[in-house]
XYZ file of C-alpha atoms in Angstrom:
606
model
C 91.744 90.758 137.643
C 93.975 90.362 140.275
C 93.735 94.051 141.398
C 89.936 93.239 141.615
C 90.746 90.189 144.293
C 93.557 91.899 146.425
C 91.818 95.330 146.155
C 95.013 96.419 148.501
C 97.926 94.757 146.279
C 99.947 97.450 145.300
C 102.624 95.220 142.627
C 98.236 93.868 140.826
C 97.444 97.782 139.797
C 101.084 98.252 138.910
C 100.365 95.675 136.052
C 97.360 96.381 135.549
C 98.246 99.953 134.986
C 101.255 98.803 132.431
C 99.117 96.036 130.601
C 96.236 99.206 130.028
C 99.198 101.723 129.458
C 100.027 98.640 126.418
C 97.024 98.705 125.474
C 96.339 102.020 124.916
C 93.958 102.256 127.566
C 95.516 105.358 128.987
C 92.690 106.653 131.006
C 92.535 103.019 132.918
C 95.939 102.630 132.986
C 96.292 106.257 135.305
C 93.388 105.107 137.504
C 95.726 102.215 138.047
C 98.760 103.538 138.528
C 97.470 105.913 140.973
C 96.033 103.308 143.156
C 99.616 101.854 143.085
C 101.493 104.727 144.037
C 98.861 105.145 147.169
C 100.184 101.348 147.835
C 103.502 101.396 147.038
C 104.519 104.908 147.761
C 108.652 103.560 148.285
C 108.640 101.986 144.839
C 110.738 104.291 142.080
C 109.401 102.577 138.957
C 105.702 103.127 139.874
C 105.743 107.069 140.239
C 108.013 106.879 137.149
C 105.121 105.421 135.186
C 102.464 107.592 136.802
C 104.490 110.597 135.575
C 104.281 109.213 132.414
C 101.093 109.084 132.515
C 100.198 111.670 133.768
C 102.695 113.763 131.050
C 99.812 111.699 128.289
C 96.812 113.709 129.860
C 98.395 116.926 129.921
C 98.997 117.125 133.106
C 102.574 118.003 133.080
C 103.109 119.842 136.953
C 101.662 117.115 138.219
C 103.307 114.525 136.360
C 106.985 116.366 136.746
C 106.339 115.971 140.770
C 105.514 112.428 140.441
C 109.079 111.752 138.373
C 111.241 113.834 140.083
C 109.539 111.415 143.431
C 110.551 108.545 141.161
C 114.141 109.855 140.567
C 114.973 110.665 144.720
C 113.716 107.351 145.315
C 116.120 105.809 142.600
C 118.465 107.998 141.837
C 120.100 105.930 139.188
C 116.661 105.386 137.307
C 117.402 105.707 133.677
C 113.604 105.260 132.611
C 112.726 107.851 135.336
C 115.322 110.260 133.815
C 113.804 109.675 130.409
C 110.242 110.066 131.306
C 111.441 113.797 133.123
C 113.144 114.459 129.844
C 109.753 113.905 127.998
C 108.138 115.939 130.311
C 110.287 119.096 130.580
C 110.066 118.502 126.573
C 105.767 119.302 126.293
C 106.267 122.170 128.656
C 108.801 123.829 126.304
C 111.627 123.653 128.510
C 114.175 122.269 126.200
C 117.565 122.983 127.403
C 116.406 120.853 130.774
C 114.980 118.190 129.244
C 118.288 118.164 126.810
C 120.242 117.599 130.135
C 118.011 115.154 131.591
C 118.317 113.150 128.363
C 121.856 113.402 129.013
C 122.023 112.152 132.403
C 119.808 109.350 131.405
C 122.608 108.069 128.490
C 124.962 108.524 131.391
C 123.463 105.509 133.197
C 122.215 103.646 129.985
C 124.650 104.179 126.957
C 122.658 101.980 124.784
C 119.082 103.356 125.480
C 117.476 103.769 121.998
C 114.330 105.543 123.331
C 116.662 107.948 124.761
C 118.895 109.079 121.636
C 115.252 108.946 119.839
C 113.665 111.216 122.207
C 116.961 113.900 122.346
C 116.889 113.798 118.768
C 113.411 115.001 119.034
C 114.488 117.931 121.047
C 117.115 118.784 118.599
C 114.684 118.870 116.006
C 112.029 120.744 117.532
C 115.010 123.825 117.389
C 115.614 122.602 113.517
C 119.193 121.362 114.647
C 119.228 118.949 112.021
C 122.508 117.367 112.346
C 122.323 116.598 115.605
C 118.662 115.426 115.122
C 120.080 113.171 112.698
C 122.809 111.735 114.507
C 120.871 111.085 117.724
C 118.223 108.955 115.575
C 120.637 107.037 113.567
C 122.278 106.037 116.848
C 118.987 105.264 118.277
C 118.576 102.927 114.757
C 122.331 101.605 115.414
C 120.736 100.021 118.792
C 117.458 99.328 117.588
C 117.701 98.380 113.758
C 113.141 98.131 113.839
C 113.189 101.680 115.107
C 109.832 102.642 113.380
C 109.552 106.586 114.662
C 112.851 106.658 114.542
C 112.928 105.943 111.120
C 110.188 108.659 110.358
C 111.927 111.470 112.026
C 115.217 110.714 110.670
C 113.430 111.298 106.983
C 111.787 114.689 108.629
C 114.893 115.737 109.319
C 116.472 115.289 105.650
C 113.803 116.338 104.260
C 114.495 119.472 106.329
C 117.894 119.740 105.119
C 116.665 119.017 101.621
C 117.838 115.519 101.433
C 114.628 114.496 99.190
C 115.804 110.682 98.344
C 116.654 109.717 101.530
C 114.380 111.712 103.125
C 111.959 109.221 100.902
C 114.047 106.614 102.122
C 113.499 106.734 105.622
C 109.442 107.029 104.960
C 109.207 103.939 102.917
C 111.331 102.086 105.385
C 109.014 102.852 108.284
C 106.172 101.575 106.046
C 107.616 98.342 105.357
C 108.124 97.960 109.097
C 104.718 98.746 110.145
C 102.343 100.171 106.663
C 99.652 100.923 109.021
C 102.172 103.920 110.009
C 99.995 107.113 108.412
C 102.110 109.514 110.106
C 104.843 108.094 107.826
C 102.737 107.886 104.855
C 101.986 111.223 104.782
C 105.486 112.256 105.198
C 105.887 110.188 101.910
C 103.515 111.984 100.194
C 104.297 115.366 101.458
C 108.156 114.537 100.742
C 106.828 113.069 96.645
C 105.134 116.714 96.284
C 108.571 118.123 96.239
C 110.130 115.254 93.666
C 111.409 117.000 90.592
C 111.015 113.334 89.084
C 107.832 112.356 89.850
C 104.386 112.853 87.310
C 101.600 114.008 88.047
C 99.611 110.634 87.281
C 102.391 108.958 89.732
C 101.646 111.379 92.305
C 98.138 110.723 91.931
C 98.593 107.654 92.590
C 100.546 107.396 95.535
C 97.759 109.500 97.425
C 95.070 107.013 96.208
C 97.278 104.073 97.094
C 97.313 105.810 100.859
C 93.509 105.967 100.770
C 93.006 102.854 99.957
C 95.146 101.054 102.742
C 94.322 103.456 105.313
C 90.162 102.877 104.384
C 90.419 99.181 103.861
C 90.276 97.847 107.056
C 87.962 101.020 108.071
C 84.935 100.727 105.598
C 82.976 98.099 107.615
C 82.500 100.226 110.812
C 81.672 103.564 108.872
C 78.480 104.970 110.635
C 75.046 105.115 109.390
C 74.405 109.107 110.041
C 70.935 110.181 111.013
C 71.598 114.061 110.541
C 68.317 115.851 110.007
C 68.016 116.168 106.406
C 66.432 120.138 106.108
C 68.022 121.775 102.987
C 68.097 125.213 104.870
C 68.538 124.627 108.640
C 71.797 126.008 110.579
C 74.433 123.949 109.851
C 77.204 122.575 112.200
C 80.226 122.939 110.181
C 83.430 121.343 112.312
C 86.945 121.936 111.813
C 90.164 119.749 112.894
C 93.486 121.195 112.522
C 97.021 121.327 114.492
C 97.233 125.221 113.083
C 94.804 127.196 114.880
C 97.673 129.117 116.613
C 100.699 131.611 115.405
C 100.806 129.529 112.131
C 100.706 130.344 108.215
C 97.567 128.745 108.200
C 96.288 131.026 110.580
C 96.584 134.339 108.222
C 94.601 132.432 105.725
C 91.569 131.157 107.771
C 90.972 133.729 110.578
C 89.320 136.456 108.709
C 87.000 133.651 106.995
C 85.975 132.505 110.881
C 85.178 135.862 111.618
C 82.910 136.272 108.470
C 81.612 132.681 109.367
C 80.742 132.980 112.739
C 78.553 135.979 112.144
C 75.997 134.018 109.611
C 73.022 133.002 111.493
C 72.706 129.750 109.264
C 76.121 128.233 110.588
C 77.556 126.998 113.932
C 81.539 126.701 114.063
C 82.992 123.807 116.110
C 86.895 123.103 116.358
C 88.805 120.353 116.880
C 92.536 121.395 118.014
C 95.277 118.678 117.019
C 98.504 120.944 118.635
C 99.489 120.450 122.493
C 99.126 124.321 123.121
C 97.282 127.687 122.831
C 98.401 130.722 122.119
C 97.092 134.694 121.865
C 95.695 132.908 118.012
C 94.509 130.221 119.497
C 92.437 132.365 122.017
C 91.032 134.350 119.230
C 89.803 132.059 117.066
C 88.519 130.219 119.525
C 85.889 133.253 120.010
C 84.217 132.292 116.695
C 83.483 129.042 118.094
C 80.380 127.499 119.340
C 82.539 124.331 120.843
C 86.337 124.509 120.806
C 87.581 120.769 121.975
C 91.682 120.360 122.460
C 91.961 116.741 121.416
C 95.908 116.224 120.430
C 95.795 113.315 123.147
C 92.757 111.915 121.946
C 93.301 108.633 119.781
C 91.563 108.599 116.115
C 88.827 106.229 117.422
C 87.967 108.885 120.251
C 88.117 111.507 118.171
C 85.963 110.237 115.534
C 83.369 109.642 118.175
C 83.275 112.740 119.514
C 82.543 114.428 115.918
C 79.836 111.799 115.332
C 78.535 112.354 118.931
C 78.749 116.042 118.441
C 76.471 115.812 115.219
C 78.669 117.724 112.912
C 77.143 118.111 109.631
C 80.020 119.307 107.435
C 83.778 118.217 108.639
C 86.596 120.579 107.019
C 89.841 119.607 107.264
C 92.392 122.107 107.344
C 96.120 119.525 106.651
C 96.027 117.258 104.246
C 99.330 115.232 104.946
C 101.092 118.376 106.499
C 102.547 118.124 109.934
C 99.967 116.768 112.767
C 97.085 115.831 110.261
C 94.543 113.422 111.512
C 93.116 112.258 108.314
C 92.580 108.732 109.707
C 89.711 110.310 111.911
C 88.194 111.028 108.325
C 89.008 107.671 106.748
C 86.167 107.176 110.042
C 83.859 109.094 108.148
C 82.514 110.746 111.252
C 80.161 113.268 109.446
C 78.295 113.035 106.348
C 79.960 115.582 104.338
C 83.411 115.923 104.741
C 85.630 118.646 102.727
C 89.372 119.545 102.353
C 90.861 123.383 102.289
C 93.674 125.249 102.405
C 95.974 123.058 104.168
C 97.919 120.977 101.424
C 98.099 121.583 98.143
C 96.429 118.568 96.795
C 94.276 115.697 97.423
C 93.966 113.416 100.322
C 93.635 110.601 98.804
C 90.732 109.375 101.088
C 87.302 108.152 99.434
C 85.821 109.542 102.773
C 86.668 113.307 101.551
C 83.689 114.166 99.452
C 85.207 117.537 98.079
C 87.898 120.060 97.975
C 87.600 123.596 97.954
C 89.213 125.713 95.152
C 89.639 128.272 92.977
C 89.958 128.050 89.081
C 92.855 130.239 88.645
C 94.099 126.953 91.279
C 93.013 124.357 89.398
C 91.780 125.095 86.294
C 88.720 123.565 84.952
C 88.479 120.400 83.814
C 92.240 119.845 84.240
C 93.149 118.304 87.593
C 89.543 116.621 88.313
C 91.777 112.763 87.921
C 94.546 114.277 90.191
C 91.879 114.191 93.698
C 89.425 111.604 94.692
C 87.240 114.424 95.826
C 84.715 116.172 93.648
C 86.415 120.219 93.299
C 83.979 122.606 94.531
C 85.425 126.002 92.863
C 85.056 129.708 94.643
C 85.635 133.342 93.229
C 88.753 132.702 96.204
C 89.967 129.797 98.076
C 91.482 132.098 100.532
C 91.837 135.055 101.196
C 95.305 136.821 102.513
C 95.689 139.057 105.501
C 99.274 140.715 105.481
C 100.649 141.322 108.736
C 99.104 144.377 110.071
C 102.733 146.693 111.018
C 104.454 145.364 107.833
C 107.059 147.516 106.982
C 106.755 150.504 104.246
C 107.530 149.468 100.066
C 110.959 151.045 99.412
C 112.313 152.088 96.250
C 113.543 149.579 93.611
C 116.984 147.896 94.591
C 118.140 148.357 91.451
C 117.705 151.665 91.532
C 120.329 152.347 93.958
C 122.224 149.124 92.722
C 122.526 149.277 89.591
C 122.185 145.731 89.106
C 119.212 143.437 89.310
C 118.855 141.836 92.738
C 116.450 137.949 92.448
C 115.634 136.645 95.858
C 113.699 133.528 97.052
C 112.587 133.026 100.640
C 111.539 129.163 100.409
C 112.028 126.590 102.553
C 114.860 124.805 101.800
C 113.983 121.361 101.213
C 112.045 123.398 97.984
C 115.526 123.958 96.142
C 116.545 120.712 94.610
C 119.115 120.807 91.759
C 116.711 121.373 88.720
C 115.631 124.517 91.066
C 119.020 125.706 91.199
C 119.719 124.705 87.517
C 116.842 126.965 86.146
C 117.548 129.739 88.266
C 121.404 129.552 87.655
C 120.845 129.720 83.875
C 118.956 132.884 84.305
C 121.726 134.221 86.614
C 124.361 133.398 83.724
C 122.172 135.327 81.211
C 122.369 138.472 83.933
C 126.044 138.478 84.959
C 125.559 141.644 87.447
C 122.770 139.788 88.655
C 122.423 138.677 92.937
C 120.328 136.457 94.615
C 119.240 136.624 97.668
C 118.290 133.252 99.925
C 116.327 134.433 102.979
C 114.510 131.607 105.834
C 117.863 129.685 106.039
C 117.443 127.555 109.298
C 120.494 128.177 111.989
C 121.488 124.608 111.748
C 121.227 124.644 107.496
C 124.865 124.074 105.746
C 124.479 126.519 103.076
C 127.748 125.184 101.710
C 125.673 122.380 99.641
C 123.591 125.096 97.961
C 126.576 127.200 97.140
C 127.985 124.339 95.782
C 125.200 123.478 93.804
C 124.985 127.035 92.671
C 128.849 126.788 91.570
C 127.836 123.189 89.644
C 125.814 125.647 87.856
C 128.486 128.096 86.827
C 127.737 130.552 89.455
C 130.077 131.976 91.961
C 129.270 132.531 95.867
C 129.914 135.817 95.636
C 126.770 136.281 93.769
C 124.928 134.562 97.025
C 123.489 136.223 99.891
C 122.129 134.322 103.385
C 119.826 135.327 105.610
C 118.746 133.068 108.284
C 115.094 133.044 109.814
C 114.533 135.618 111.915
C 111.178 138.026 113.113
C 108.366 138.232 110.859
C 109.044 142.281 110.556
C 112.757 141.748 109.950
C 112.170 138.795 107.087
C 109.520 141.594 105.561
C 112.321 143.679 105.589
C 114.143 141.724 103.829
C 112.050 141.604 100.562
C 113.148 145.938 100.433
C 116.624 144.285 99.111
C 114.970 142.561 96.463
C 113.424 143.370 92.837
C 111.793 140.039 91.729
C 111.202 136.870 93.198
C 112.369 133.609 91.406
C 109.417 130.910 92.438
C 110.378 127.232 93.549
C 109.124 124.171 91.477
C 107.576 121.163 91.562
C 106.030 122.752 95.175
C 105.752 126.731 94.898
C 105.789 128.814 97.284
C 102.592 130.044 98.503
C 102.593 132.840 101.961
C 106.723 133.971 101.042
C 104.484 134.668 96.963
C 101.756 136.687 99.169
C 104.171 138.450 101.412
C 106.580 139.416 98.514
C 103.434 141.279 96.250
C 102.114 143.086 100.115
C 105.944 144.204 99.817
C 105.925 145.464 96.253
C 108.144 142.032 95.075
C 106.439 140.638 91.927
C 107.216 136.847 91.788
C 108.036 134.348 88.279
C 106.323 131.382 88.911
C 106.482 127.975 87.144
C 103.361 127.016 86.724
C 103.592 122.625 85.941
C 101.328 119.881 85.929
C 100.880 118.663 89.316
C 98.763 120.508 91.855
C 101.620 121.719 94.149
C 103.032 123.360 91.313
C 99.961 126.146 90.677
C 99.887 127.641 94.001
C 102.188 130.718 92.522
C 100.243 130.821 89.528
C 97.026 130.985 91.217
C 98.286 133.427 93.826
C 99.561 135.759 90.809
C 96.502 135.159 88.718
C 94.493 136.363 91.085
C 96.652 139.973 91.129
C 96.278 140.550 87.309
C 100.108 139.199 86.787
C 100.386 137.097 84.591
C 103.272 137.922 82.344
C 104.890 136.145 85.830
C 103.923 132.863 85.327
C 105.994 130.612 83.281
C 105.316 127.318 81.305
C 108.074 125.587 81.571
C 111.740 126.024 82.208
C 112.964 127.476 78.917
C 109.661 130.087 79.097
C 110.982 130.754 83.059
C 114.336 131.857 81.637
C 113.167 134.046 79.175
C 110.448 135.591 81.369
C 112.577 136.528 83.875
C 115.709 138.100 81.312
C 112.740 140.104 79.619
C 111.157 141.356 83.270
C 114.527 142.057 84.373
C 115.100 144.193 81.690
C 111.613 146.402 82.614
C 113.060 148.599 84.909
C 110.569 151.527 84.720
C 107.554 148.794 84.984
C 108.790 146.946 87.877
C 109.337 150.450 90.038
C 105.850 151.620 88.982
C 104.679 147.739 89.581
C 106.441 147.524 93.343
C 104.951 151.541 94.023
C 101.479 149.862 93.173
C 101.057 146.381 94.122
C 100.140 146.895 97.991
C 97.280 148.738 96.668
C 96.705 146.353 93.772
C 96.870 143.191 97.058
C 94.496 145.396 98.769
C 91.783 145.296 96.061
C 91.952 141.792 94.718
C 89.185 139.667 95.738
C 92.083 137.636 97.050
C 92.233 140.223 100.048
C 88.337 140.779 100.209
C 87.502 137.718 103.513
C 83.711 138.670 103.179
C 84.089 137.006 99.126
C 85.876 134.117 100.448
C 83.523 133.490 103.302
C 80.352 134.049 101.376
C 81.675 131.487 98.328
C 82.608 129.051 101.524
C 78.960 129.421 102.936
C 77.148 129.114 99.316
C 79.411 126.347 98.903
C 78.795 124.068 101.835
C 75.004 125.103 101.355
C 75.264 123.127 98.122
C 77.038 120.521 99.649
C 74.423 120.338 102.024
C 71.299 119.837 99.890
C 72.817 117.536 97.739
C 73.750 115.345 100.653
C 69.641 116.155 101.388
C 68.346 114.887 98.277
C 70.898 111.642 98.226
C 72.279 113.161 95.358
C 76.674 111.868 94.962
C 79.302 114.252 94.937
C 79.871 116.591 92.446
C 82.086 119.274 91.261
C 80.587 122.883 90.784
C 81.369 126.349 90.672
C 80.313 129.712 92.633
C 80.767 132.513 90.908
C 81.162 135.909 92.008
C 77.590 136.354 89.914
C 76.180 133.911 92.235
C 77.264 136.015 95.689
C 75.615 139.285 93.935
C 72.190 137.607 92.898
């Protein structure tokens, strides 16, 4: 290379850092650009890129020096502005980096990459409109706008916008359909499709393991893990939630039970861009905790094999931040999905997925995943937030009327929602609903609308936006039952609502997302709450309206009722998790396939 010949030519590692930074070759392309700034310390674009750079190892003081260097030497550097914007952006600071965006648009009207990345800020605060209009300018400019296209159908799915939301995904797939980031906002967007079958869905997941694996399959590793049926077992885990997430309340008390068994070793691979107090604490139950959000799929997948990982678990499924293309690798031998999504992968590579049969009930959903279902007495336990607030009375008691609430994410509420849940309303005429989670930026004019489609008036509607975990608690006090969303239930709000003494009416349908509420009710003993179909959700929910006595003693009783469920018991969950993988494990030993089985809570005991 040039940089080789003239070892002291500042403008040869300049390209060479850019044609690496092109590449991908990040790590080069900073060794570069750091001999470039040493050579060209006057030269604005240079410590503009090494910022950059620098911002793509984590290394954001550093890197916000080396911009704000770029931007006194040029102080009419759009690019430099944008890269500072970036940068103030991954160390949280969004109001700054909002401004610097600004300044940059200032200079450079027509900067796509600019309007793209200020609608990112605005959607990192769930400001969707403004989100929305800063990418559809950034599309206005730059019509092939791949990302752009992807976080524009984010955003609408935010706001509930399902069909464009959809949209948006497929359009960034026929621009570039090795885009899985986009195709798994697809298929996280189809879960919540009142129109789509289960066979349809189905397919659509296969369909994304087959492109994704295609060009993989060649270069999957031969793996030379020692094959003893009972040694210690390195059991890895890659997720973006290991932090203050929902995810979080679900899988820490199983780490803690995990990490204690002599026969397992706990290694995690971190997705997200920052730790928190979580973060810190489950990182105690770890042999090996590795941060890789900035490591590429390839790297990643490396590492794991590198690291000899016997069973991979992955904790996302096409949620936010997955990296299911590190197991389309197939990195480990075994390789398991949990918790995470409500569904399969989709992946060949993903041997099995852990589950419970009041989930998926035998026999029924094996042709909905292309892994083999390992059942459990629990797929996961639930720990309530320790300083929840007290049960109070019944609403209605004070009332006098019955009070329905739902505290779903929005983009859950499409018109058949509102249509089932309206007819029940009509039934009740004293009846209220309350709508709790509402983002700031949410127009709750379309869902009162949609309510009044429905033949029911706004004054029959209460909003609460989101607000502190004790406070939205609170909130459930004000409520008497529940009303469940459909196709894609809800699944913490159902847990937090029976810890608070709220029963919930689930519909429980044919596609996986649909029996999270009926699994998560089953497991409490209730289930005169779960509901067939829309007609049988009607009736259910006139009839337990009309149970006053029952739901008081129900609401004085269900904390205790949560508390004794094997649903709240981590040690059952953790010891059908470590039977489980055991039995992963010697099959895998014996070069037996894949294949479904249960652990029973007979099977802990003996």
């Amino acid at each position: 290379s040039l940089s080789a010949r003239f070892p002291r030519h500042g403008f040869s590692w300049k390209a060479l850092g850019v044609l690496c930074s092109i590449n991908g070759r990040t790590s080069e392309a900073l060794v570069a650009m750091l001999k470039a700034a040493e050579l060209l310390p006057l030269d604005s674009e240079v410590f503009s890129n090494l910022g950059n750079l620098l911002n793509d190892h984590g290394r954001y003081l550093e890197a916000e020096s080396s911009i704000l260097r770029a931007i006194k030497l040029s102080p009419d550097n759009a690019q430099a502005y944008c890269n500072y914007g970036c940068n103030l952006k991954d160390q949280g600071r969004f109001s700054e980096a909002e401004d610097s965006f600004k300044r940059a648009l200032t200079m450079k009207p027509d900067f796509a990459e600019v309007h793209y990345n200020l609608g990112s800020i605005f959607q990192e605060q769930e400001q969707f409109d403004l989100a929305i209009s800063s990418y559809k300018r950034a599309l206005e400019i730059k019509p092939e706008y791949v990302n752009a296209f992807n976080n524009l159908g984010s955003c609408l799915m935010g706001k509930g916008c399902l069909s464009e939301a959809e949209s948006c995904f497929r359009q960034a797939l026929s621009l570039n359909p090795d885009f899985s980031k986009a195709h798994s906002n697809l298929l996280f967007c189809n879960c919540h499709q009142e129109n789509i079958s289960a066979v349809e869905l189905a397919a659509e997941h296969r369909q994304y393991g087959e492109h994704i694996e295609a060009s993989l399959k060649k270069d999957w590793p031969q793996h030379s893990n020692g094959r003893e049926r009972d040694r210690c077992l390195h059991i890895g885990f890659v997720s973006a939630d290991l932090r203050y997430h929902a995810i979080s309340n679900y899988i820490e008390p199983v780490f803690r039970q995990l990490a204690a068994s002599p026969d397992l070793a706990l290694h995690a691979y971190y997705t997200f861009g920052a730790e928190d107090g979580t973060s810190q604490r489950l990182k105690s139950y770890m042999k090996t905790w590795h941060s890789v959000a900035r490591s590429s799929d390839a790297e990643l997948a490396e590492m794991i094999f590198n690291d000899g990982i016997d069973i991979l678990i992955d904790l996302s499924g096409h949620t936010a931040l997955n990296r299911l293309p590190v197991f389309a690798r197939k990195p480990a031998p075994l390789q398991v999905s949990w918790i995470g999504y409500p569904g399969t992968t989709g992946l060949s590579t993903m041997d099995y997925y852990l589950t419970d049969l009041f989930f998926t009930p035998s026999g029924q959903f094996d042709g909905q995943f292309t892994e083999k279902l390992a059942y459990l007495p629990v797929a996961a336990p639930f720990i309530p937030l320790e300083d929840a607030p007290p049960v109070d009375v019944l609403p209605y008691s004070i009332n006098g009327y019955v009070t329905f609430g739902s505290f779903n994410r929005p983009d859950k509420l499409g018109p058949e929602v509102v249509a089932v849940w309206s007819q029940l309303l009509r039934s009740l005429p004293t009846a209220r609903m309350v709508l709790g989670a509402i983002p700031q930026d949410f127009n709750t004019e379309t869902l009162i609308e949609l309510f009044d489609r429905y033949g029911v008036a706004r004054e029959r509607l209460c909003f609460h936006n989101r607000c502190s975990m004790k406070d939205y608690l609170a909130l459930y006090n004000a409520v008497d039952i529940c009303l469940d969303t459909f196709p894609y239930n809800g699944g913490t709000t159902t847990n937090h609502g029976l810890w608070m003494g709220v029963p919930t009416l689930t519909l429980a349908g044919s596609t996986v997302p649909s029996r999270v509420g009926a699994a998560v009710l089953g497991h409490q003993g209730l289930e005169d709450f779960i509901a067939s179909d829309a007609s049988d959700f009607v009736l259910k929910g006139i009839a337990v309206a009309g149970m006053i006595p029952e739901l008081g003693t129900l609401r004085a009783d269900l904390r205790n009722r949560c508390e004794n469920a094997p649903s709240r018991q981590s040690g059952v969950v953790a010891a059908g998790v470590e039977r489980a993988l055991r039995i992963m494990w010697q099959r895998w030993c014996a070069g037996e396939p894949a294949e479904s089985f249960e652990v029973s809570l007979q099977d802990l005991e003996r």
